[in-house]
Amino acid sequence: MECSAWWVRKIPPQLGDLRALEALDLSLNKLNGTIPEALGNLSALVSLWLSNNSLEGPVPPQLRNLAALEKLSLRRNQLSGPIPEELEDLTELKELWLDNNNLTGEIPASLGELVKLETLYLGGNKLSGHIPPELGNASALKALDLSFNKLDVGWW
């Protein structure tokens, strides 16, 4: 379902009832509020694009239920809180775009468990702590952006 740039303001929780839906693009709208937990019911979803909106609050841990998900873009919103450890359950994930939000805390070491992950964009947040060495386990990783955070690169 491609509804980008339609000036939609809210994500209706009823979208969670579309269990056969494989793609949802609501990017470039006027979305505000939080991401409905009901989106975690979209078990057939392969790509979810909610980028370039004004979504706020945490990344819902219910997204862990999207077992078929390959592409997740929540970039350029106002999301806050930590990156959920539960994202490690998205074993098919190839692209994860969480850049340009207000995410805090450390980068979960569990992201290194995503062995199919090719793209990881976390730049432009408020992430802190060390870069977890476990990210090296994501052997398919081709693009990594951690810029504009408060990370300790531990050069010394």
Coordinates of C-alpha atoms in Angstrom, one line a residue:
M1 CA 0.0 0.0 0.0
E2 CA 1.7 3.2 -1.2
C3 CA 0.3 6.3 0.4
S4 CA 3.4 8.6 0.5
A5 CA 2.9 12.3 0.2
W6 CA -0.8 12.1 0.7
W7 CA -0.7 14.5 3.8
V8 CA -2.0 11.8 6.0
R9 CA -1.9 12.9 9.7
K10 CA -2.5 9.7 11.7
I11 CA -1.8 6.0 11.3
P12 CA -5.1 4.2 11.8
P13 CA -4.6 1.2 14.2
Q14 CA -7.0 -0.7 11.9
L15 CA -4.1 -1.1 9.4
G16 CA -3.0 -3.8 11.8
D17 CA -5.9 -5.9 10.6
L18 CA -4.4 -6.2 7.0
R19 CA -2.4 -9.3 7.9
A20 CA -1.6 -10.2 4.2
L21 CA -0.2 -6.7 3.5
E22 CA 3.4 -7.0 2.2
A23 CA 4.4 -3.3 1.8
L24 CA 3.3 -0.1 3.6
D25 CA 4.7 3.3 2.5
L26 CA 3.4 6.2 4.5
S27 CA 6.5 8.3 4.1
L28 CA 6.5 12.1 3.3
N29 CA 3.1 12.7 5.1
K30 CA 2.2 14.8 8.1
L31 CA 2.0 11.8 10.5
N32 CA 2.2 12.7 14.1
G33 CA 1.7 10.9 17.4
T34 CA 3.2 7.4 18.1
I35 CA 3.6 4.4 15.9
P36 CA 0.6 2.2 16.6
E37 CA 1.5 -1.1 18.3
A38 CA -1.1 -2.8 16.0
L39 CA 1.4 -2.5 13.1
G40 CA 3.1 -5.4 14.8
N41 CA 0.3 -7.6 13.6
L42 CA 1.3 -7.2 9.9
S43 CA 3.2 -10.6 9.9
A44 CA 3.5 -10.7 6.1
L45 CA 5.0 -7.2 5.8
V46 CA 8.3 -7.1 3.8
S47 CA 8.8 -3.3 3.8
L48 CA 7.6 -0.6 6.1
W49 CA 8.4 3.1 5.3
L50 CA 7.3 5.7 7.8
S51 CA 10.1 8.2 7.1
N52 CA 9.9 11.9 6.8
N53 CA 7.1 12.6 9.2
S54 CA 6.7 13.9 12.7
L55 CA 6.2 10.6 14.5
E56 CA 7.3 10.7 18.2
G57 CA 7.7 8.4 21.1
P58 CA 9.5 5.1 21.2
V59 CA 10.0 2.5 18.4
P60 CA 7.4 0.0 19.5
P61 CA 8.8 -3.4 20.5
Q62 CA 5.9 -5.0 18.8
L63 CA 7.7 -4.5 15.5
R64 CA 9.6 -7.7 16.5
N65 CA 6.6 -9.6 15.2
L66 CA 7.2 -8.6 11.6
A67 CA 9.2 -11.8 10.9
A68 CA 9.2 -11.3 7.1
L69 CA 10.4 -7.7 7.3
E70 CA 13.4 -6.9 5.0
K71 CA 13.2 -3.1 5.0
L72 CA 12.3 -0.7 7.9
S73 CA 12.6 3.0 7.5
L74 CA 11.7 5.3 10.4
R75 CA 14.2 8.0 9.5
R76 CA 13.6 11.7 9.8
N77 CA 11.0 11.7 12.5
Q78 CA 11.0 12.7 16.2
L79 CA 11.3 9.2 17.7
S80 CA 12.8 9.0 21.1
G81 CA 14.0 6.5 23.7
P82 CA 16.4 3.5 23.1
I83 CA 16.6 1.3 20.0
P84 CA 14.6 -1.7 21.1
E85 CA 16.6 -4.9 21.6
E86 CA 13.7 -6.7 20.1
L87 CA 14.7 -5.7 16.7
E88 CA 17.2 -8.7 16.8
D89 CA 14.1 -10.9 16.1
L90 CA 13.8 -9.4 12.6
T91 CA 16.1 -12.0 11.1
E92 CA 15.2 -11.2 7.5
L93 CA 16.1 -7.5 7.9
K94 CA 18.3 -6.1 5.1
E95 CA 17.8 -2.4 5.6
L96 CA 17.3 -0.5 8.9
W97 CA 17.0 3.3 8.7
L98 CA 16.6 5.0 12.1
D99 CA 18.7 8.1 11.3
N100 CA 17.7 11.7 12.2
N101 CA 15.5 11.1 15.2
N102 CA 16.0 11.7 18.9
L103 CA 17.0 8.1 19.8
T104 CA 19.1 7.8 23.0
G105 CA 21.0 5.1 24.8
E106 CA 23.5 2.7 23.5
I107 CA 23.5 0.9 20.1
P108 CA 22.2 -2.6 21.0
A109 CA 24.9 -5.3 20.5
S110 CA 22.0 -7.5 19.4
L111 CA 22.0 -5.7 16.0
G112 CA 25.0 -7.7 15.2
E113 CA 22.8 -10.8 15.2
L114 CA 21.1 -9.5 12.0
V115 CA 23.3 -11.5 9.6
K116 CA 21.4 -10.4 6.5
L117 CA 21.6 -6.7 7.4
E118 CA 23.2 -4.7 4.5
T119 CA 22.3 -1.1 5.5
L120 CA 22.3 0.4 9.0
Y121 CA 21.7 4.1 9.3
L122 CA 21.7 5.4 12.9
G123 CA 23.2 8.9 12.3
G124 CA 21.8 12.1 13.6
N125 CA 20.5 10.8 16.9
K126 CA 21.6 11.1 20.5
L127 CA 23.1 7.7 20.9
S128 CA 26.0 7.3 23.3
G129 CA 28.4 4.7 24.7
H130 CA 30.7 2.5 22.7
I131 CA 30.1 1.1 19.2
P132 CA 29.4 -2.6 20.0
P133 CA 32.0 -4.9 18.5
E134 CA 29.2 -7.3 17.8
L135 CA 28.2 -5.2 14.8
G136 CA 31.1 -7.0 13.1
N137 CA 29.0 -10.1 13.1
A138 CA 26.6 -8.5 10.6
S139 CA 28.8 -9.9 7.8
A140 CA 26.5 -8.7 5.0
L141 CA 26.8 -5.0 6.2
K142 CA 27.7 -2.7 3.3
A143 CA 26.6 0.7 4.5
L144 CA 26.9 2.0 8.1
D145 CA 26.2 5.5 9.3
L146 CA 26.7 6.4 12.9
S147 CA 27.6 10.1 12.4
F148 CA 26.3 12.9 14.5
N149 CA 25.8 11.0 17.7
K150 CA 27.7 11.1 21.1
L151 CA 29.5 7.8 20.6
D152 CA 32.8 6.9 22.2
V153 CA 34.9 5.5 19.4
G154 CA 37.6 4.3 21.8
W155 CA 40.6 5.2 19.8
W156 CA 42.9 5.0 22.7

